XYZ file of C-alpha atoms in Angstrom:
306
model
C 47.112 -51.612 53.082
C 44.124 -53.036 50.941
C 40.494 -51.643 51.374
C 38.033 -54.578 51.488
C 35.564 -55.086 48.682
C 32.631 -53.246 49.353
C 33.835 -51.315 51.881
C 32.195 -47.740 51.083
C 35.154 -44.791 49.991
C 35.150 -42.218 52.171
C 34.118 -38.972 51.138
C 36.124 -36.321 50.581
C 34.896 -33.063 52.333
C 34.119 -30.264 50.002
C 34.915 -27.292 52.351
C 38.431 -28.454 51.772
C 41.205 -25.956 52.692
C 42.137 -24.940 49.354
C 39.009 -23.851 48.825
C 38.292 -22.090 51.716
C 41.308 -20.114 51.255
C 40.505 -19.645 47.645
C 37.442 -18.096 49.116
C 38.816 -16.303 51.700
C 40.880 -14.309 48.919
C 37.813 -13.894 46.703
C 36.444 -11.996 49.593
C 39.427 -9.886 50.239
C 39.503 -8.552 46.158
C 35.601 -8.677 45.586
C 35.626 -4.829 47.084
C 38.350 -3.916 44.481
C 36.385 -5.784 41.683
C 32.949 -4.757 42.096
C 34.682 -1.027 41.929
C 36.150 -1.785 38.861
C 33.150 -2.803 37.251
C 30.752 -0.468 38.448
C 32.449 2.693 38.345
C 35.223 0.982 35.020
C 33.732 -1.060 32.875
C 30.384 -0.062 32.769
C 30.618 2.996 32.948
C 32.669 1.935 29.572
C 30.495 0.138 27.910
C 27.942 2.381 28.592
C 29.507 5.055 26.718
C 30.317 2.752 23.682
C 26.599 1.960 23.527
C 25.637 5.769 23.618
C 28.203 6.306 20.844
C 26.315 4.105 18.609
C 23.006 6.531 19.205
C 22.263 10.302 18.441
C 20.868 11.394 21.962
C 19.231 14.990 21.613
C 18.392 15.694 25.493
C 16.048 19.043 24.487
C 13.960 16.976 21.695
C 13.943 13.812 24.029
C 15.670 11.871 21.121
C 17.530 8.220 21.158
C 18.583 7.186 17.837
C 20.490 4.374 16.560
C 22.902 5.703 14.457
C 25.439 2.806 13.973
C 29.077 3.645 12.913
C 27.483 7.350 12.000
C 29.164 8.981 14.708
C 32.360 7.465 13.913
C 32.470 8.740 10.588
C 31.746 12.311 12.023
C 35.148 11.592 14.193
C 37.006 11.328 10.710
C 35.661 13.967 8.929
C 35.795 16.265 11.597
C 37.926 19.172 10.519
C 38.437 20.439 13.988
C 39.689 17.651 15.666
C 43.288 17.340 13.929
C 43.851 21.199 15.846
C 42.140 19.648 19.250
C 44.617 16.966 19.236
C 47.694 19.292 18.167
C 46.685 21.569 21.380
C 46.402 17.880 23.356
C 50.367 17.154 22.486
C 51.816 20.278 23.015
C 50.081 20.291 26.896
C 50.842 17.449 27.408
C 54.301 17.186 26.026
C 55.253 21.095 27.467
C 53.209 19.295 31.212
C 55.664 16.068 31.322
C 58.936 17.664 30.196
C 58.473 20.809 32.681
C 56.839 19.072 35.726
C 59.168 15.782 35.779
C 62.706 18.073 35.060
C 61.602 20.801 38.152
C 59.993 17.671 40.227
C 63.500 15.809 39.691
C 65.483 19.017 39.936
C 63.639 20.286 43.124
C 63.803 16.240 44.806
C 67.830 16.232 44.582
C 68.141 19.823 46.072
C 65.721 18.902 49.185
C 67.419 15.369 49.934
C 69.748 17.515 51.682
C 70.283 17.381 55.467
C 70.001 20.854 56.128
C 68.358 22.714 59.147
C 64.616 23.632 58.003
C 64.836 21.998 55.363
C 61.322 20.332 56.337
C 59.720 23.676 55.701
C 60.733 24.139 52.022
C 59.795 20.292 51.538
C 56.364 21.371 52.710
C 56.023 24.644 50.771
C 56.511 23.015 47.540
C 54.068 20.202 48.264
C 51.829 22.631 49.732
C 49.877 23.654 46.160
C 49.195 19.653 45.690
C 46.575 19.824 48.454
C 45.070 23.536 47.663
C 41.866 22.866 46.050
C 42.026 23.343 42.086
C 39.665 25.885 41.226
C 40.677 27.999 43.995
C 44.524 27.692 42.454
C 43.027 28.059 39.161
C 41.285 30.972 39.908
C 43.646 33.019 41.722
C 46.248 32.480 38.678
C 43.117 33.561 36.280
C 43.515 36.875 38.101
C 47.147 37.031 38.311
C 47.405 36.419 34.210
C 44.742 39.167 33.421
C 46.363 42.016 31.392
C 46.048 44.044 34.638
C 46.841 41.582 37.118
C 48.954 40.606 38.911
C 52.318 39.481 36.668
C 52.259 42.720 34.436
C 51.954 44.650 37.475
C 55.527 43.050 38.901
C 57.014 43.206 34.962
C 55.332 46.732 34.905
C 58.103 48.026 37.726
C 60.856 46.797 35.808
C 59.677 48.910 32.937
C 58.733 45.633 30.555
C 55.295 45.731 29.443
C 53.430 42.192 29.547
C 51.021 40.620 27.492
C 47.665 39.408 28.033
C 48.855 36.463 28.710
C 45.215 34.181 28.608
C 44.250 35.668 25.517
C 47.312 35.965 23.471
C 48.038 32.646 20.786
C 51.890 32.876 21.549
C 50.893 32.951 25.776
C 47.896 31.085 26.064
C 49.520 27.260 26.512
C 52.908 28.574 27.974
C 50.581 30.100 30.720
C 48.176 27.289 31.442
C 51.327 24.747 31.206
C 53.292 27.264 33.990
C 50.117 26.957 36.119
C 49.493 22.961 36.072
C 53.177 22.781 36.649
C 53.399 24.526 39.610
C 50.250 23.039 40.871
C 51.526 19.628 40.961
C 54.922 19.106 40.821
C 54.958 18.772 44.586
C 53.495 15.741 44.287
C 56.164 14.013 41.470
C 58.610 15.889 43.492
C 57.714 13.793 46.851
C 58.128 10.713 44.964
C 61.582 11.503 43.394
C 62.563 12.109 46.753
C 61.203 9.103 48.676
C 62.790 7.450 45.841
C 66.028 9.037 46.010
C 66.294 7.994 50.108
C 66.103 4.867 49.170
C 69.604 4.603 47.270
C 72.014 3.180 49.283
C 74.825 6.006 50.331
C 77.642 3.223 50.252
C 77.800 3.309 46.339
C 77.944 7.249 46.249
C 80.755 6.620 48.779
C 82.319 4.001 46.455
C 81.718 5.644 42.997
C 84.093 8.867 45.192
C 86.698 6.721 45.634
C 86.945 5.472 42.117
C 86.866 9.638 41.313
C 83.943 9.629 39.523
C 82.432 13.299 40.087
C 78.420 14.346 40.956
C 77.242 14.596 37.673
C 79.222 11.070 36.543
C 77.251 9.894 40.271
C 73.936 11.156 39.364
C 74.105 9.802 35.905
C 75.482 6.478 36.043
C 74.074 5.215 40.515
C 70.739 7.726 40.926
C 69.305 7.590 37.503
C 69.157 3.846 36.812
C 67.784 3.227 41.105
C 65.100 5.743 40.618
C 64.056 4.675 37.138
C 61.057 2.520 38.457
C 59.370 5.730 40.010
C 60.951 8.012 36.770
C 58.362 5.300 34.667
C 55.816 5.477 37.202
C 55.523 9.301 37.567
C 55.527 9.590 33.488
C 52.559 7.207 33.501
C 50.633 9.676 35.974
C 51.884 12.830 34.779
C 51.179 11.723 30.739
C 47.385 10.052 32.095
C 46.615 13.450 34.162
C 47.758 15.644 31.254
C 45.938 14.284 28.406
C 42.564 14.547 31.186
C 42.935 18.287 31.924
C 39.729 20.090 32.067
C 39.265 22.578 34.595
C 42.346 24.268 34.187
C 41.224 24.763 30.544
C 37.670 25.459 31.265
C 38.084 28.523 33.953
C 41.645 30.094 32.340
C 41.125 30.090 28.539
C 37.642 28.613 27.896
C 39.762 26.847 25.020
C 40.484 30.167 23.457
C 42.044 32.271 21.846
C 40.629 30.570 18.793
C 41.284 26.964 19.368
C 44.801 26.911 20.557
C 44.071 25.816 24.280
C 41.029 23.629 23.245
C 42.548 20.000 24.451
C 40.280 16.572 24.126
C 38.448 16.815 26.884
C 37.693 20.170 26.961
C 36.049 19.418 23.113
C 34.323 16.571 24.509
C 32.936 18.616 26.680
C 31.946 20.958 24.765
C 30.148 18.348 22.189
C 28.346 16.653 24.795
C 27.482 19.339 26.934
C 27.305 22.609 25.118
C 26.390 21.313 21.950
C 24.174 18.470 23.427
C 25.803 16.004 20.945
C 25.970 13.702 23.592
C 26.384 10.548 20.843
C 29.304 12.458 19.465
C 30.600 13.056 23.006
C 30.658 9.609 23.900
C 32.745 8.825 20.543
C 35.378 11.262 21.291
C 35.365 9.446 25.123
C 36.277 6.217 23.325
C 38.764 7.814 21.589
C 40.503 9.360 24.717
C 40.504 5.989 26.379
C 42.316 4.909 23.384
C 45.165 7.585 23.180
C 45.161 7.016 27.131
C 45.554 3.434 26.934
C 47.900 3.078 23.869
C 50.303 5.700 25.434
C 50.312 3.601 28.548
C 50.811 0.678 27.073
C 53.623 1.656 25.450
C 55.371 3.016 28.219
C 55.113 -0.098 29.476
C 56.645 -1.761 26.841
C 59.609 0.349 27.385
C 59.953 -0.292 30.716
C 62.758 -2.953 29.698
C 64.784 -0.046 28.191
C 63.894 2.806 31.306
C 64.079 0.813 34.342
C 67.608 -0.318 35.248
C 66.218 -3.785 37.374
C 63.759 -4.585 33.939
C 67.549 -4.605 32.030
């Protein structure tokens, strides 16, 4: 069919449906992004801005500074021994709280009678609020508290255990641990529900024993939410504050003085709130870098990535 010269091409409409459903998803992410870059991003580059600046709060001082601030990060002699106590948290966090989370997830996905209750007991400190939990445990760690007491009718005298080099990480490490492994632990176990019972059933036939089971069907199924709890438990660890702030003040000395508790310290002790903001950036870099790496591996840790 020919149109006639002259005959005027009709117009196509603009609110075709593409676009309206092009809009209609705009709409349904726009809460998600304006989130992201009010409470993300600017927040962000707010922070890199104040980094370039020397802002003294009690002489009502903004200075631009440039890279000045960054060259304090490298020549400061303290950091190397803030970022030492930063890995060993956060190494003796991840290796403690994922083995008991894993360990604790295989011995509930049992079907036992009341077995519900101990589920809910050891997810019960996840929802207890965490200065409360923190200080309870400050009391319990005291030299007269509450641990030497029970060690004390064994006949073993304890150490101050918040106060002590050789203590002072084991003992805030023991207390995060036990704070939130309920929650890694409730993943492990959604995610060990989920593997289908027919190949334990087969891998039995073939003979292959629990441990062969475990390692070579429960390991590789689970390894999506083994990556995804190390990304949570690795972010949460390297943000620790409070735990750091009520138990050990980052004492004794400097051995439980992590990043943030520095940066804190800096920015709101010191009032170098310019030299604050650098050591922010460089947090977001460690956190991002370790993150990003993890997923990198992903292809190596997660058995469907293979």
């Amino acid at each position: 069919m020919t149109i006639a010269a002259g005959t005027p091409r009709r117009k196509r409409p603009f609110w075709t449906i593409e676009r309206r459903d092009a809009a209609a998803g705009y709409l349904f992410i726009a809460p998600q992004l304006i989130g992201i870059v009010t409470f993300v991003l600017f927040p962000l580059g707010l922070v890199f801005y104040y980094s370039l600046h020397e802002w003294n709060v009690l002489a009502n001082t903004f200075n631009f500074v440039g890279a000045a601030n960054y060259q304090m990060l490298l020549a400061d002699k303290a950091l190397p021994q803030v970022l030492l106590s930063s890995a060993i948290f956060s190494a003796g966090l991840v290796i403690l709280n994922m083995s008991l989370a894993l360990l604790l997830a295989v011995l509930l996905d049992q079907k036992l009678k009341g077995i519900t209750v101990f589920r809910t007991l050891f997810f019960s400190p996840v929802v207890v609020s965490l200065v409360a939990w923190t200080i309870v445990w400050s009391f319990l760690l005291q030299n007269n508290g509450g641990i030497n007491g029970l060690l004390q009718l064994i006949g073993v005298e304890g150490p101050n255990w918040l106060r002590t080099p050789a203590t002072a990480m084991i003992s805030v490490v023991v207390v995060q641990v036990f704070k939130n492994v309920g929650l890694n632990m409730i993943l492990f176990l959604a995610a060990l529900q989920g593997v289908p019972k027919e190949l334990y059933e087969a891998a039995r036939v073939d003979g292959a024993g629990r441990f062969k089971q475990f390692r070579r069907i429960t390991l590789p199924l689970i390894s999506p939410t083994i990556l995804l709890t190390s990304i949570i438990t690795i972010v949460g660890s390297l943000q620790v504050f409070a735990q750091i702030a009520v138990l050990t003040q980052g004492g004794p000395g400097m051995t439980t003085t992590v990043l943030v508790y520095y940066l804190y310290q800096q920015a709101f002790q010191f009032h170098f709130f310019g030299y604050g903001s650098t050591l922010s950036i460089l947090l977001f870099v460690i956190v991002a870098l370790l993150t990003f790496v993890q997923w990198q591996m992903r292809k190596r840790i997660v058995f469907y990535e293979n």
